[in-house]
Short mmCIF file of C-alpha atoms in Angstrom, two decimals:
data_model
loop_
_atom_site.label_atom_id
_atom_site.label_comp_id
_atom_site.label_asym_id
_atom_site.label_seq_id
_atom_site.Cartn_x
_atom_site.Cartn_y
_atom_site.Cartn_z
CA UNK A 1 -104.98 199.86 74.07
CA UNK A 2 -102.04 197.58 74.89
CA UNK A 3 -102.12 194.16 76.46
CA UNK A 4 -103.94 193.46 79.73
CA UNK A 5 -100.57 192.94 81.39
CA UNK A 6 -99.32 196.35 80.30
CA UNK A 7 -102.54 198.04 81.36
CA UNK A 8 -102.46 196.40 84.79
CA UNK A 9 -98.75 197.04 85.28
CA UNK A 10 -99.20 200.74 84.46
CA UNK A 11 -100.74 201.20 87.93
CA UNK A 12 -98.66 198.82 90.08
CA UNK A 13 -99.09 200.89 93.23
CA UNK A 14 -102.88 200.74 93.00
CA UNK A 15 -102.95 196.99 92.45
CA UNK A 16 -100.43 196.37 95.21
CA UNK A 17 -102.46 198.49 97.63
CA UNK A 18 -105.65 196.62 96.73
CA UNK A 19 -103.86 193.30 97.22
CA UNK A 20 -102.55 194.39 100.61
CA UNK A 21 -106.01 195.49 101.76
CA UNK A 22 -107.56 192.18 100.68
CA UNK A 23 -104.72 190.26 102.32
CA UNK A 24 -105.21 192.23 105.52
CA UNK A 25 -108.94 191.55 105.62
CA UNK A 26 -108.40 187.85 104.98
CA UNK A 27 -105.63 187.39 107.53
CA UNK A 28 -107.59 189.30 110.19
CA UNK A 29 -110.60 187.05 109.63
CA UNK A 30 -108.40 183.94 109.82
CA UNK A 31 -106.73 185.02 113.05
CA UNK A 32 -109.99 185.92 114.81
CA UNK A 33 -111.63 182.69 113.66
CA UNK A 34 -108.65 180.56 114.72
CA UNK A 35 -108.74 181.96 118.24
CA UNK A 36 -112.51 181.50 118.40
CA UNK A 37 -112.27 177.85 117.34
CA UNK A 38 -109.47 177.24 119.85
CA UNK A 39 -111.67 178.72 122.57
CA UNK A 40 -114.68 176.67 121.46
CA UNK A 41 -112.92 173.31 121.54
CA UNK A 42 -111.14 173.98 124.84
CA UNK A 43 -112.01 174.00 128.49
CA UNK A 44 -110.20 175.70 131.34
CA UNK A 45 -107.65 172.91 131.55
CA UNK A 46 -106.54 173.02 127.91
CA UNK A 47 -107.31 176.51 126.65
CA UNK A 48 -103.87 177.96 127.36
CA UNK A 49 -102.13 175.13 125.53
CA UNK A 50 -104.44 175.37 122.52
CA UNK A 51 -104.09 179.14 122.31
CA UNK A 52 -100.32 178.75 122.56
CA UNK A 53 -100.33 176.30 119.67
CA UNK A 54 -102.39 178.68 117.53
CA UNK A 55 -100.24 181.68 118.38
CA UNK A 56 -97.06 179.65 117.89
CA UNK A 57 -98.21 178.47 114.48
CA UNK A 58 -98.96 182.02 113.40
CA UNK A 59 -95.62 183.23 114.74
CA UNK A 60 -93.60 180.50 113.05
CA UNK A 61 -95.48 180.90 109.78
CA UNK A 62 -94.26 184.47 109.35
CA UNK A 63 -90.48 183.84 109.28
CA UNK A 64 -90.98 180.58 107.37
CA UNK A 65 -92.88 182.54 104.73
CA UNK A 66 -90.13 185.16 104.58
CA UNK A 67 -87.50 182.49 103.99
CA UNK A 68 -89.52 180.60 101.39
CA UNK A 69 -90.62 183.78 99.65
CA UNK A 70 -87.06 185.03 99.52
CA UNK A 71 -85.78 181.78 98.02
CA UNK A 72 -88.56 181.56 95.42
CA UNK A 73 -88.25 185.22 94.43
CA UNK A 74 -84.48 184.84 94.07
CA UNK A 75 -84.79 181.71 91.93
CA UNK A 76 -87.94 182.44 89.91
CA UNK A 77 -88.89 186.08 90.45
CA UNK A 78 -91.40 188.06 92.50
CA UNK A 79 -94.47 186.94 90.56
CA UNK A 80 -93.64 183.30 91.22
CA UNK A 81 -93.27 184.06 94.94
CA UNK A 82 -96.74 185.64 95.04
CA UNK A 83 -98.20 182.69 93.12
CA UNK A 84 -96.68 180.27 95.65
CA UNK A 85 -98.14 182.34 98.49
CA UNK A 86 -101.57 182.26 96.84
CA UNK A 87 -101.26 178.49 96.42
CA UNK A 88 -100.54 178.10 100.13
CA UNK A 89 -103.57 180.23 100.97
CA UNK A 90 -105.77 178.15 98.67
CA UNK A 91 -104.43 174.91 100.15
CA UNK A 92 -105.07 176.17 103.67
CA UNK A 93 -108.63 177.11 102.70
CA UNK A 94 -109.31 173.63 101.33
CA UNK A 95 -107.81 171.95 104.40
CA UNK A 96 -109.84 174.18 106.73
CA UNK A 97 -113.07 173.55 104.83
CA UNK A 98 -112.48 169.81 104.76
CA UNK A 99 -111.14 169.10 108.24
CA UNK A 100 -112.02 171.95 110.63
CA UNK A 101 -115.44 171.29 112.19
CA UNK A 102 -118.00 174.03 112.80
CA UNK A 103 -117.80 174.74 116.50
CA UNK A 104 -119.33 178.16 116.91
CA UNK A 105 -122.78 178.13 115.28
CA UNK A 106 -125.01 175.91 117.41
CA UNK A 107 -128.35 176.45 115.73
CA UNK A 108 -130.23 178.36 113.05
CA UNK A 109 -128.82 181.86 113.19
CA UNK A 110 -129.77 182.93 109.69
CA UNK A 111 -131.79 185.81 111.11
CA UNK A 112 -128.95 187.08 113.27
CA UNK A 113 -127.10 190.18 112.18
CA UNK A 114 -123.85 191.55 113.56
CA UNK A 115 -122.79 194.92 112.19
CA UNK A 116 -119.13 195.29 111.17
CA UNK A 117 -118.79 198.25 113.52
CA UNK A 118 -120.17 196.27 116.48
CA UNK A 119 -116.77 196.21 118.18
CA UNK A 120 -116.32 194.42 121.49
CA UNK A 121 -115.36 197.09 124.03
CA UNK A 122 -116.00 194.95 127.11
CA UNK A 123 -113.42 195.13 129.89
CA UNK A 124 -111.72 191.77 129.10
CA UNK A 125 -111.27 192.57 125.40
CA UNK A 126 -109.95 196.08 126.01
CA UNK A 127 -107.70 194.93 128.87
CA UNK A 128 -106.07 192.13 126.89
CA UNK A 129 -105.91 194.38 123.83
CA UNK A 130 -104.06 197.11 125.74
CA UNK A 131 -101.58 194.55 127.06
CA UNK A 132 -101.05 193.36 123.49
CA UNK A 133 -100.68 196.98 122.36
CA UNK A 134 -97.84 197.62 124.79
CA UNK A 135 -96.04 194.39 124.03
CA UNK A 136 -96.24 194.81 120.26
CA UNK A 137 -95.21 198.47 120.51
CA UNK A 138 -91.98 197.40 122.21
CA UNK A 139 -91.48 194.11 120.34
CA UNK A 140 -91.96 195.45 116.81
CA UNK A 141 -91.23 199.12 117.36
CA UNK A 142 -88.22 198.97 119.65
CA UNK A 143 -86.61 195.69 118.65
CA UNK A 144 -87.40 194.59 115.11
CA UNK A 145 -87.59 198.05 113.51
CA UNK A 146 -84.34 199.30 115.05
CA UNK A 147 -82.18 196.18 115.21
CA UNK A 148 -80.40 196.76 111.90
CA UNK A 149 -79.45 200.29 112.97
CA UNK A 150 -78.35 199.06 116.39
CA UNK A 151 -76.08 196.41 114.86
CA UNK A 152 -74.48 198.93 112.53
CA UNK A 153 -73.97 201.46 115.32
CA UNK A 154 -72.32 198.90 117.62
CA UNK A 155 -70.49 196.97 114.86
CA UNK A 156 -71.98 193.65 115.95
CA UNK A 157 -71.88 190.87 113.37
CA UNK A 158 -72.53 187.14 113.13
CA UNK A 159 -70.44 185.02 110.73
CA UNK A 160 -69.15 188.17 109.05
CA UNK A 161 -72.61 189.13 107.79
CA UNK A 162 -73.72 192.69 107.15
CA UNK A 163 -76.19 194.25 109.61
CA UNK A 164 -79.16 193.14 107.50
CA UNK A 165 -78.12 189.50 107.55
CA UNK A 166 -77.12 189.57 111.20
CA UNK A 167 -80.42 191.16 112.19
CA UNK A 168 -82.24 188.36 110.40
CA UNK A 169 -80.44 185.77 112.52
CA UNK A 170 -81.17 187.60 115.76
CA UNK A 171 -84.81 188.02 114.74
CA UNK A 172 -85.01 184.32 113.95
CA UNK A 173 -83.70 183.49 117.41
CA UNK A 174 -86.21 185.86 118.98
CA UNK A 175 -89.10 184.34 117.04
CA UNK A 176 -88.03 180.79 117.90
CA UNK A 177 -87.87 181.72 121.57
CA UNK A 178 -91.31 183.32 121.34
CA UNK A 179 -92.85 180.32 119.58
CA UNK A 180 -91.45 177.88 122.14
CA UNK A 181 -92.65 179.88 125.12
CA UNK A 182 -96.09 180.43 123.61
CA UNK A 183 -96.67 176.74 124.09
CA UNK A 184 -94.83 176.57 127.41
CA UNK A 185 -96.64 179.56 128.87
CA UNK A 186 -100.04 178.26 127.83
CA UNK A 187 -99.30 174.80 129.17
CA UNK A 188 -98.16 176.14 132.54
CA UNK A 189 -101.19 178.41 132.84
CA UNK A 190 -103.48 175.41 132.30
CA UNK A 191 -101.82 173.63 135.21
CA UNK A 192 -102.29 176.55 137.62
CA UNK A 193 -105.42 177.72 139.41
CA UNK A 194 -105.15 181.16 137.79
CA UNK A 195 -103.46 182.47 134.66
CA UNK A 196 -102.57 185.86 136.16
CA UNK A 197 -99.31 184.80 137.90
CA UNK A 198 -97.80 183.23 134.78
CA UNK A 199 -98.78 186.29 132.74
CA UNK A 200 -97.10 188.60 135.22
CA UNK A 201 -94.03 186.36 135.30
CA UNK A 202 -93.51 186.56 131.55
CA UNK A 203 -94.19 190.30 131.53
CA UNK A 204 -91.29 190.60 133.99
CA UNK A 205 -89.19 188.40 131.68
CA UNK A 206 -89.93 190.86 128.85
CA UNK A 207 -88.96 193.74 131.15
CA UNK A 208 -85.62 192.07 131.90
CA UNK A 209 -85.08 191.43 128.19
CA UNK A 210 -85.37 195.10 127.29
CA UNK A 211 -83.08 196.10 130.15
CA UNK A 212 -80.53 193.63 128.78
CA UNK A 213 -81.07 195.10 125.31
CA UNK A 214 -80.38 198.61 126.62
CA UNK A 215 -76.99 197.40 127.93
CA UNK A 216 -76.13 195.01 125.07
CA UNK A 217 -72.81 195.57 123.37
CA UNK A 218 -71.75 192.15 122.13
CA UNK A 219 -73.13 189.13 120.29
CA UNK A 220 -73.65 187.21 123.52
CA UNK A 221 -75.39 190.00 125.42
CA UNK A 222 -77.61 190.87 122.45
CA UNK A 223 -78.48 187.22 121.90
CA UNK A 224 -79.43 186.84 125.56
CA UNK A 225 -81.61 189.95 125.36
CA UNK A 226 -83.38 188.62 122.26
CA UNK A 227 -84.06 185.27 123.95
CA UNK A 228 -85.55 187.02 126.99
CA UNK A 229 -87.66 189.37 124.87
CA UNK A 230 -88.91 186.48 122.75
CA UNK A 231 -89.68 184.42 125.84
CA UNK A 232 -91.56 187.31 127.42
CA UNK A 233 -93.54 188.03 124.28
CA UNK A 234 -94.33 184.38 123.62
CA UNK A 235 -94.94 183.37 127.21
CA UNK A 236 -97.70 185.94 127.59
CA UNK A 237 -99.44 185.11 124.31
CA UNK A 238 -101.04 181.74 125.07
CA UNK A 239 -102.17 182.56 128.63
CA UNK A 240 -103.36 186.01 127.54
CA UNK A 241 -105.65 184.68 124.81
CA UNK A 242 -106.80 181.90 127.14
CA UNK A 243 -107.65 184.49 129.80
CA UNK A 244 -109.63 186.45 127.22
CA UNK A 245 -111.56 183.30 126.34
CA UNK A 246 -112.10 182.54 130.04
CA UNK A 247 -113.72 185.94 130.56
CA UNK A 248 -115.63 186.30 127.28
CA UNK A 249 -119.04 184.77 126.44
CA UNK A 250 -119.04 182.44 123.46
CA UNK A 251 -121.04 184.74 121.18
CA UNK A 252 -118.53 187.59 121.61
CA UNK A 253 -115.24 185.68 121.34
CA UNK A 254 -114.71 186.48 117.66
CA UNK A 255 -115.22 190.19 118.21
CA UNK A 256 -113.07 190.14 121.35
CA UNK A 257 -110.25 188.52 119.36
CA UNK A 258 -110.68 191.23 116.74
CA UNK A 259 -110.35 193.97 119.36
CA UNK A 260 -107.18 192.35 120.67
CA UNK A 261 -105.68 191.98 117.19
CA UNK A 262 -106.49 195.56 116.19
CA UNK A 263 -104.90 197.04 119.31
CA UNK A 264 -101.84 194.82 118.84
CA UNK A 265 -101.49 195.89 115.20
CA UNK A 266 -101.86 199.56 116.15
CA UNK A 267 -99.11 199.12 118.74
CA UNK A 268 -96.86 197.38 116.23
CA UNK A 269 -97.51 200.13 113.68
CA UNK A 270 -96.97 203.04 116.04
CA UNK A 271 -93.81 201.57 117.53
CA UNK A 272 -91.49 202.27 114.58
CA UNK A 273 -93.07 205.70 114.00
CA UNK A 274 -92.22 206.71 117.56
CA UNK A 275 -89.00 204.84 118.29
CA UNK A 276 -87.00 205.58 115.13
CA UNK A 277 -87.11 209.41 115.39
CA UNK A 278 -86.45 209.26 119.13
CA UNK A 279 -83.44 207.00 118.65
CA UNK A 280 -81.95 209.54 116.27
CA UNK A 281 -82.45 212.20 118.94
CA UNK A 282 -81.38 210.45 122.16
CA UNK A 283 -79.78 207.14 121.16
CA UNK A 284 -80.64 203.48 121.58
CA UNK A 285 -80.14 202.81 125.29
CA UNK A 286 -82.68 205.36 126.63
CA UNK A 287 -85.38 204.16 124.22
CA UNK A 288 -84.78 200.49 125.00
CA UNK A 289 -84.83 201.27 128.72
CA UNK A 290 -88.07 203.21 128.31
CA UNK A 291 -89.58 200.27 126.42
CA UNK A 292 -88.71 198.04 129.37
CA UNK A 293 -91.34 199.96 131.33
CA UNK A 294 -94.09 198.98 128.88
CA UNK A 295 -94.40 195.33 130.05
CA UNK A 296 -94.67 196.56 133.64
CA UNK A 297 -97.36 199.06 132.63
CA UNK A 298 -99.11 196.24 130.77
CA UNK A 299 -99.03 194.18 133.96
CA UNK A 300 -100.68 197.02 135.89
CA UNK A 301 -103.38 197.33 133.22
CA UNK A 302 -103.92 193.57 133.36
CA UNK A 303 -104.40 193.56 137.13
CA UNK A 304 -106.80 196.51 137.07
CA UNK A 305 -108.88 195.03 134.26
CA UNK A 306 -109.03 191.54 135.75
CA UNK A 307 -109.96 192.90 139.17
CA UNK A 308 -112.69 195.10 137.70
CA UNK A 309 -114.19 192.25 135.69
CA UNK A 310 -113.98 189.43 138.22
CA UNK A 311 -113.55 191.08 141.61
CA UNK A 312 -110.24 189.31 142.17
CA UNK A 313 -106.69 189.51 140.86
CA UNK A 314 -106.54 185.71 140.51
CA UNK A 315 -109.63 184.49 138.62
CA UNK A 316 -109.87 180.75 138.05
CA UNK A 317 -110.20 179.05 134.69
CA UNK A 318 -113.88 178.25 135.15
CA UNK A 319 -115.03 181.86 135.40
CA UNK A 320 -116.31 181.82 131.81
CA UNK A 321 -117.31 178.18 131.55
CA UNK A 322 -121.09 178.54 132.08
CA UNK A 323 -121.42 180.39 128.78
CA UNK A 324 -119.67 177.47 127.03
CA UNK A 325 -121.19 174.55 128.82
CA UNK A 326 -124.18 174.00 126.56
CA UNK A 327 -122.08 174.05 123.42
CA UNK A 328 -119.33 171.82 124.71
CA UNK A 329 -121.80 169.13 125.79
CA UNK A 330 -123.67 169.07 122.51
CA UNK A 331 -122.15 166.57 120.08
CA UNK A 332 -124.07 168.00 117.16
CA UNK A 333 -123.00 171.63 117.64
#
């Protein structure tokens, strides 16, 4: 027989795969719900800021978790790191249950049924999702998955660190830039009559960042490229989710967020699969230059989708407010 520990550890791959699937389901539900709550408690004048805060928190949580997990695993082992992660998840669940109000269910909906495969394929969800797909394809696939190789190829180093350590510092700078501009982009979009111009502006910033990356050959030029790419990625995030909420009825916001997240994850997953083999074949600069086109293509998709849904390239914030008015004026909802 053996001990339970030995029996469970005899199939580590199976248990790890199960854990990853459960983690994926839980994180997806958290992300979609967070965006839905942010949409529910916002109006057209604050939605971009609130979405930027949510996206920024998610973005900053990832590198913070990597740092903390690395420290704990180095000091106390991998099991301790996973236990700490589980404790954070439990703490977050308790905090959410205790302090986050119910904003979405406004009446008795016990008889309602939404099938898991009832995916939101409306124009706003697909449009924003495709924009997210392109950005994540370039951001994860072209930058994060190839940066270590790029540093080694060009012999770029910070503080004498190996490519792995140097890439971590550049990634940290990129993430910090993204987190900052998530809030900035959302805040600016709230102050404008339409979110489309600020979205297009940051898509151009991302385009410039990848062009700089294609020509980077030093610490300074690579750092500047990372700041631009992070700013472009972050600056689109808050306004993009706010635009999705502007154009999506309340009862579909959760599913619309799910569509956006799935397309973004698919883009982030396909990016390394495509970019790494191509870099071996043609080199870094052509691939980075090709990825610079993706934000421009995303901008074209955005304009087509927005025009088709609203009849204008510059929809105002209030386009989706009638669907939210009854909820937002009900103190008991």
